[in-house]
Each structure stands twice: as structure tokens, then as C-alpha cells.
Short mmCIF file of C-alpha atoms in Angstrom, two decimals:
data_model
loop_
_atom_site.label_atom_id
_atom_site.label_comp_id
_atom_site.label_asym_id
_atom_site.label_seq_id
_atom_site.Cartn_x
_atom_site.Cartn_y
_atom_site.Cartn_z
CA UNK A 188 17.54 6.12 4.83
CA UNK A 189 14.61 6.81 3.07
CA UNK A 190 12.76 4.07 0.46
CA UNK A 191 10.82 7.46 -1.34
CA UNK A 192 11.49 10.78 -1.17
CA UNK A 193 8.93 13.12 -3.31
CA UNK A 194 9.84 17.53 -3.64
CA UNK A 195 7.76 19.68 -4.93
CA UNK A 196 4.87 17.99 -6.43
CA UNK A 197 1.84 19.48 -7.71
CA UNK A 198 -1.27 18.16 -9.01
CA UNK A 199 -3.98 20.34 -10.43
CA UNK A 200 -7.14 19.85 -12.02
CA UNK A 201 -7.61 23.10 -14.14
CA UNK A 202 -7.53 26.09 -11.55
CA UNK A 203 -8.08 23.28 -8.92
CA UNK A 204 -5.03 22.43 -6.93
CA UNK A 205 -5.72 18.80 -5.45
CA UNK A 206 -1.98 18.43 -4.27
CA UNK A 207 1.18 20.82 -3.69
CA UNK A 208 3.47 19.52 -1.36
CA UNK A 209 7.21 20.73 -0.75
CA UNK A 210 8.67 17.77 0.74
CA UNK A 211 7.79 14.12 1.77
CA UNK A 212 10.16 11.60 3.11
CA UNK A 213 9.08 7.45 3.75
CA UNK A 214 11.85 6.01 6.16
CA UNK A 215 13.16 3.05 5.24
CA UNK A 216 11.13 0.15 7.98
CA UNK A 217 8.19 2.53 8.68
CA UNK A 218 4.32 2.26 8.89
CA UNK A 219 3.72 5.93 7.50
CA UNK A 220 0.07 6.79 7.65
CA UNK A 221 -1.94 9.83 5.61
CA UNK A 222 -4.48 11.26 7.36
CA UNK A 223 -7.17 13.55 6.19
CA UNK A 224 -10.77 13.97 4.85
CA UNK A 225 -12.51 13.14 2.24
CA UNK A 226 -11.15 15.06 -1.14
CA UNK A 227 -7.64 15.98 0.79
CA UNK A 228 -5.65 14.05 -1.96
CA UNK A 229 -4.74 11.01 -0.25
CA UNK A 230 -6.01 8.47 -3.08
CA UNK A 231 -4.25 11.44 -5.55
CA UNK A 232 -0.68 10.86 -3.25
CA UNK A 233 -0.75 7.37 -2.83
CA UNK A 234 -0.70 6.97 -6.66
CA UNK A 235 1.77 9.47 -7.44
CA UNK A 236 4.43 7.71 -4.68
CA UNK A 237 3.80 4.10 -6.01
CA UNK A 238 4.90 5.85 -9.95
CA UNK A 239 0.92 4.71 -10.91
CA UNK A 240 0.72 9.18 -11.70
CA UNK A 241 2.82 11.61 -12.51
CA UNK A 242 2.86 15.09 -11.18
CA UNK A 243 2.57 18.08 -13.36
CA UNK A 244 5.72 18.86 -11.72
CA UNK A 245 8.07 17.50 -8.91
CA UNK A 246 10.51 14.60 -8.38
CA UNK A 247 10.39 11.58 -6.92
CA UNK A 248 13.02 9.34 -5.45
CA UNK A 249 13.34 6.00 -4.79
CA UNK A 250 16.35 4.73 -2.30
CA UNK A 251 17.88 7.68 -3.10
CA UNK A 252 18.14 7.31 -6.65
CA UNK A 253 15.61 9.65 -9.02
CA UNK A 254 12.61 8.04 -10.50
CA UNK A 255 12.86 8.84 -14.40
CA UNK A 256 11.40 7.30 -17.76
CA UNK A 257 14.25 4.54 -18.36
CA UNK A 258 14.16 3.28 -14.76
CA UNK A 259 10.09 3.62 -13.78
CA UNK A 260 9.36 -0.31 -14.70
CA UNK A 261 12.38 -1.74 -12.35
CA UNK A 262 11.43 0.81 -9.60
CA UNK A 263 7.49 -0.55 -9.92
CA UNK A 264 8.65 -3.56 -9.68
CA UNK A 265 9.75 -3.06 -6.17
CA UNK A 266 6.53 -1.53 -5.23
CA UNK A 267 3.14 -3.17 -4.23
CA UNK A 268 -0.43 -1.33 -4.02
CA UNK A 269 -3.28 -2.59 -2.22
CA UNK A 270 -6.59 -0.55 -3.41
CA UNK A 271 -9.91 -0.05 -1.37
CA UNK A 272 -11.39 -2.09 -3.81
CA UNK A 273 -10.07 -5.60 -4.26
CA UNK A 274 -8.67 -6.20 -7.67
CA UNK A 275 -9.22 -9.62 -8.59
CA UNK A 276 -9.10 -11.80 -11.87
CA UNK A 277 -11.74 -13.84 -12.51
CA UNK A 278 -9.24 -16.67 -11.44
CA UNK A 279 -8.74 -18.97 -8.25
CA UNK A 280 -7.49 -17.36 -5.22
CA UNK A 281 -3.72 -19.04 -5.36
CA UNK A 282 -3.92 -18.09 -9.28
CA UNK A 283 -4.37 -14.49 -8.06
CA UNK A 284 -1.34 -14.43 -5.84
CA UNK A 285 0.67 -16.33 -7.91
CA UNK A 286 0.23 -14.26 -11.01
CA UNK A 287 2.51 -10.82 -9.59
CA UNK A 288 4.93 -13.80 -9.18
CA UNK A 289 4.86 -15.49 -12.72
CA UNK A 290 5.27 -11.96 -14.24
CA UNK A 291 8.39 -11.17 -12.45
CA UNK A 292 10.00 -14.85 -13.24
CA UNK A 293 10.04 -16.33 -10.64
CA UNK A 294 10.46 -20.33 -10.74
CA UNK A 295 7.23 -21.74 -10.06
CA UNK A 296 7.95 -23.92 -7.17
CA UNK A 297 9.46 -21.12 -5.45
CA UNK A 298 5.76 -19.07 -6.55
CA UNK A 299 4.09 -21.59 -5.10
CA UNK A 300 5.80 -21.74 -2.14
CA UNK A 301 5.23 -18.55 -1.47
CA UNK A 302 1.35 -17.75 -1.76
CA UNK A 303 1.04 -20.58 0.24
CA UNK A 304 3.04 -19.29 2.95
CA UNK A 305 1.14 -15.72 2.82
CA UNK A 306 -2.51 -17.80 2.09
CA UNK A 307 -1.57 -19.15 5.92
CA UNK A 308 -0.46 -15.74 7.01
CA UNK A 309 -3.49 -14.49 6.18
CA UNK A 310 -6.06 -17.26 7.14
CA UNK A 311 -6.77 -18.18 3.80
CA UNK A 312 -5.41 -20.75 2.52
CA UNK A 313 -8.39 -23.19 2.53
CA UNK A 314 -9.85 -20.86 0.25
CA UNK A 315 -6.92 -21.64 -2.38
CA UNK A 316 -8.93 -23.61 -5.10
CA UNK A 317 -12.03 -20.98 -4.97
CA UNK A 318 -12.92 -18.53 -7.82
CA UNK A 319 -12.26 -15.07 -6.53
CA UNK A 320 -15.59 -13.88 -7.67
CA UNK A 321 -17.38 -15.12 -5.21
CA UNK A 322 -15.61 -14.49 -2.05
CA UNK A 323 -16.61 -12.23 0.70
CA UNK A 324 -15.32 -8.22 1.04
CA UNK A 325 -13.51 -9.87 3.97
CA UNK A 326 -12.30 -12.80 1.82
CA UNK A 327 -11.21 -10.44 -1.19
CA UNK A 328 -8.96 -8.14 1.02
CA UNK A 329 -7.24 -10.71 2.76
CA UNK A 330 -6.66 -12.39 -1.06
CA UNK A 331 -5.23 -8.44 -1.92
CA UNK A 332 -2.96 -8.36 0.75
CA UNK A 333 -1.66 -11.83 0.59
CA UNK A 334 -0.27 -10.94 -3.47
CA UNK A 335 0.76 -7.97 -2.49
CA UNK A 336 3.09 -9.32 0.37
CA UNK A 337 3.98 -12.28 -1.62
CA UNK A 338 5.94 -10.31 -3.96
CA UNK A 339 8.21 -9.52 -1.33
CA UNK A 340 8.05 -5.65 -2.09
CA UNK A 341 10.37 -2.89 -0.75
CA UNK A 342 7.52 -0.79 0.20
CA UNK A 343 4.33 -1.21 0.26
CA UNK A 344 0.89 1.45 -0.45
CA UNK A 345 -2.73 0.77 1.26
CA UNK A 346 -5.13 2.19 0.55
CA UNK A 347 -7.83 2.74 3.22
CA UNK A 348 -7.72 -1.38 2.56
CA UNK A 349 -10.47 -1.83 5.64
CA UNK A 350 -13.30 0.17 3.77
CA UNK A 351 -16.70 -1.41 3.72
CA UNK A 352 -15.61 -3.92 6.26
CA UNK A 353 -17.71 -5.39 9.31
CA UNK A 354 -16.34 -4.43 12.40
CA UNK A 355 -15.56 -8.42 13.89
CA UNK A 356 -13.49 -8.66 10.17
CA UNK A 357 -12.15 -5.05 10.58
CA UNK A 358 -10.65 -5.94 14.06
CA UNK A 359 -9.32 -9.35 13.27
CA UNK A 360 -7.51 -8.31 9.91
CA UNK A 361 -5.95 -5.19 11.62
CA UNK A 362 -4.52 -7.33 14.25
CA UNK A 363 -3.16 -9.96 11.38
CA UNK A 364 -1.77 -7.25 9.47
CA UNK A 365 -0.65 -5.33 12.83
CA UNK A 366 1.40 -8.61 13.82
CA UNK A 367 2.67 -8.80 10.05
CA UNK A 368 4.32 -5.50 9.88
CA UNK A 369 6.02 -6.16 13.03
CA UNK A 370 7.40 -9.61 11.86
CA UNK A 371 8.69 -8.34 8.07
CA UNK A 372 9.77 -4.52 8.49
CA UNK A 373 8.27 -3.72 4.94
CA UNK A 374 8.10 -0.07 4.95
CA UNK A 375 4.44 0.56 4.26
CA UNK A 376 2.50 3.98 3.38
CA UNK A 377 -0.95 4.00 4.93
CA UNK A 378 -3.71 6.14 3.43
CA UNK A 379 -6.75 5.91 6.08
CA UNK A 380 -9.32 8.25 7.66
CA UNK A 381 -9.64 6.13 10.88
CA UNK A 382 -7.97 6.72 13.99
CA UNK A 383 -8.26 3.18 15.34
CA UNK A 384 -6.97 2.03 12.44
CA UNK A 385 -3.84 4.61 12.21
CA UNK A 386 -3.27 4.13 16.07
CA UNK A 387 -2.45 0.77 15.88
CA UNK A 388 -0.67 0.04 12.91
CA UNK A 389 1.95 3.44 11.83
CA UNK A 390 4.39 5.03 13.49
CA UNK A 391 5.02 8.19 11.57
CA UNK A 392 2.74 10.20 9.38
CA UNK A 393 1.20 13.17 7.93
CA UNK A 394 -2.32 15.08 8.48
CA UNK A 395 -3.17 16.04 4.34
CA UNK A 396 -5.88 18.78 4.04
CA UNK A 397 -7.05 20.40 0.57
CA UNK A 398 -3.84 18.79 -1.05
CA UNK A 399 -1.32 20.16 1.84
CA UNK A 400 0.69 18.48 4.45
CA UNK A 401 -0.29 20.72 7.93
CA UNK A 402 0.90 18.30 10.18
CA UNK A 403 3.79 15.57 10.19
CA UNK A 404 5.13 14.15 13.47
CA UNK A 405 4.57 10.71 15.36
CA UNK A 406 1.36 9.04 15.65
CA UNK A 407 0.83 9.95 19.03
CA UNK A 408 1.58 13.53 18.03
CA UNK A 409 -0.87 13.91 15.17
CA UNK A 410 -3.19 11.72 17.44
CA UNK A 411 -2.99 14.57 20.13
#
């Protein structure tokens, strides 16, 4: 079973192709990781998967069933995105994980409930009450990942989510994050450029290069 399932998708920037790929399939419960260098199309991928682009041509599929106009919203819905960048209102930290849940109804105690649960998962919940402005790059991405999990999402998109952070924070968030993945089975597509960081947490993925897939196997494969 596969959560997406993208054919023949192209991307161009006038002559420029920046991706063209025949087929890519996400299994349902797996940490899929994109590898490649800089200006490969990895940031251009992640956003057509996740339904934030649409390819000049191609289809997408979501648990089987194809992504078009009338369904898009429900299908996001199921989706979350975690950007190098963290993407925070100029709110508290529980008012930032909370909000994904407000917007898609859920009661509040139940809301509640739950950022605090993934504030602990992540080691931040004694930052609840502080303004998300000034935290740390290590505070912000742990705030990023905490909403995204919190909405409970079908799959998940990161990406390269460890950028610009010291190596002590690097190690310890990998290993939370490592440990989470295990524990919820959220099928998760991971854009990175690091090996460490691809080594420990997928277990299937692709090698992207100039828009094209030229390798897709197991980690330890693509490792090799």
C-alpha cells in the first residue's frame, strides 16, 4: 500500500527542466529519504507530493485515490510539512501547535491535550507560555515538529529540518525524532543532503540529480 504515488511529473522553468520523473511510490509506514545536491529538485519534489505545487504535467495519488481540484483541501488535510525554516506566528509556543488543531475542529480540550503530549515528546514543554520569536534555531524546530505531529497526519514531509543546527542539538533531535518514528509508524518523506542524518532515520529512498531519480533502493543500498 502506498500513502502517494506521483507518474510522470514534470517541472520546468522555461527551457530548464528542474524535475521529470516517471514514477515515485511512498509505502504506506516508511521513512523515505531524497537524496541529492544542491539544485537536484528536492525542495521542488517535496512541495509537489505534499499538493503545496502543481506539476506542469503528471498525477498524483493519494491512498490510491487521484489527487484532483474537488478533493485537494481534504487530501492536505491529511498531510503535514515541516520546512528548513521554522514557520512560526508571532504567538506562544502551545498557541503555535494548537492552531493546525483549532482549524481542523478539533474540541479544545482534546487540542490541548495533545500539544502537550508532543511539547513532552519533544522536550519542550516548559517552553509552552514563551513567544516563539525569541526561541533558539534548536527551540523553533523542535516547536515545528511538535505541530506537525500533533495533527496526527497520514504522512508526513521534512524538509532538510536539521539545517543550521549545532551539532550537540543536531544529534539529540535526530535521536528524539529517530525514537518517534519508530513509536508512531507515520510514513514520512525525508528531503536531506546528509548521510548521518539519512542513515539513521529512513529506510527506503531515492538519489535525485538535475531533477531525475538515478537511484532508488534501501538505505544501505544507496549508502553503498
Amino acid at each position: 500500500m502506498f500513502v502517494i504515488e506521483g507518474y510522470d511529473l514534470l517541472v520546468k522553468s522555461k527551457d530548464k527542466v528542474i524535475l521529470d520523473i516517471d514514477e515515485i511510490k511512498i509505502p504506506k509506514g516508511s521513512v523515505f529519504a531524497c537524496i541529492g545536491p544542491n539544485g537536484a529538485g528536492k525542495s521542488t519534489l517535496i512541495r509537489i507530493l505534499a499538493l503545496l505545487q502543481a506539476p506542469q504535467k503528471g498525477e498524483i495519488f493519494f491512498n490510491g485515490e487521484k489527487v484532483r481540484p474537488k478533493n485537494i483541501i481534504n487530501i492536505r488535510r491529511k498531510m503535514s510539512v515541516v520546512f528548513q525554516e521554522a514557520l512560526l506566528l508571532d504567538a506562544t509556543v502551545k498557541e503555535n501547535i494548537i492552531l493546525g488543531l483549532k482549524i481542523r475542529g478539533i474540541n479544545p480540550n482534546v487540542a490541548e491535550k495533545k500539544a502537550k503530549y508532543w511539547m513532552e515528546k519533544f522536550n519542550i514543554l516548559h517552553l509552552e507560555k514563551k513567544w516563539a520569536k525569541v526561541l533558539s534555531g534548536g527551540e523553533a524546530k523542535r516547536v515545528s515538529l511538535a505541530r506537525a505531529f500533533a495533527l496526527e497526519p497520514e504522512i508526513i514531509f521534512l524538509d532538510e529540518p536539521f539545517t543550521n543546527l549545532d551539532s550537540y542539538n543536531k544529534k539529540s533531535l535526530l535521536n528524539e525524532l529517530s525514537e518517534i518514528l519508530k513509536g508512531t509508524a507515520t510514513t514520512t518523506f525525508f528531503v536531506s543532503h546528509d548521510m548521518d542524518e539519512i542513515s539513521l532515520l529512513a529506510d527506503k529512498g531515492i538519489v535525485l540529480n538535475e531533477g531525475r531519480i538515478i537511484k532508488e533502493g534501501k538505505i544501505y543500498e544507496i549508502i553503498s
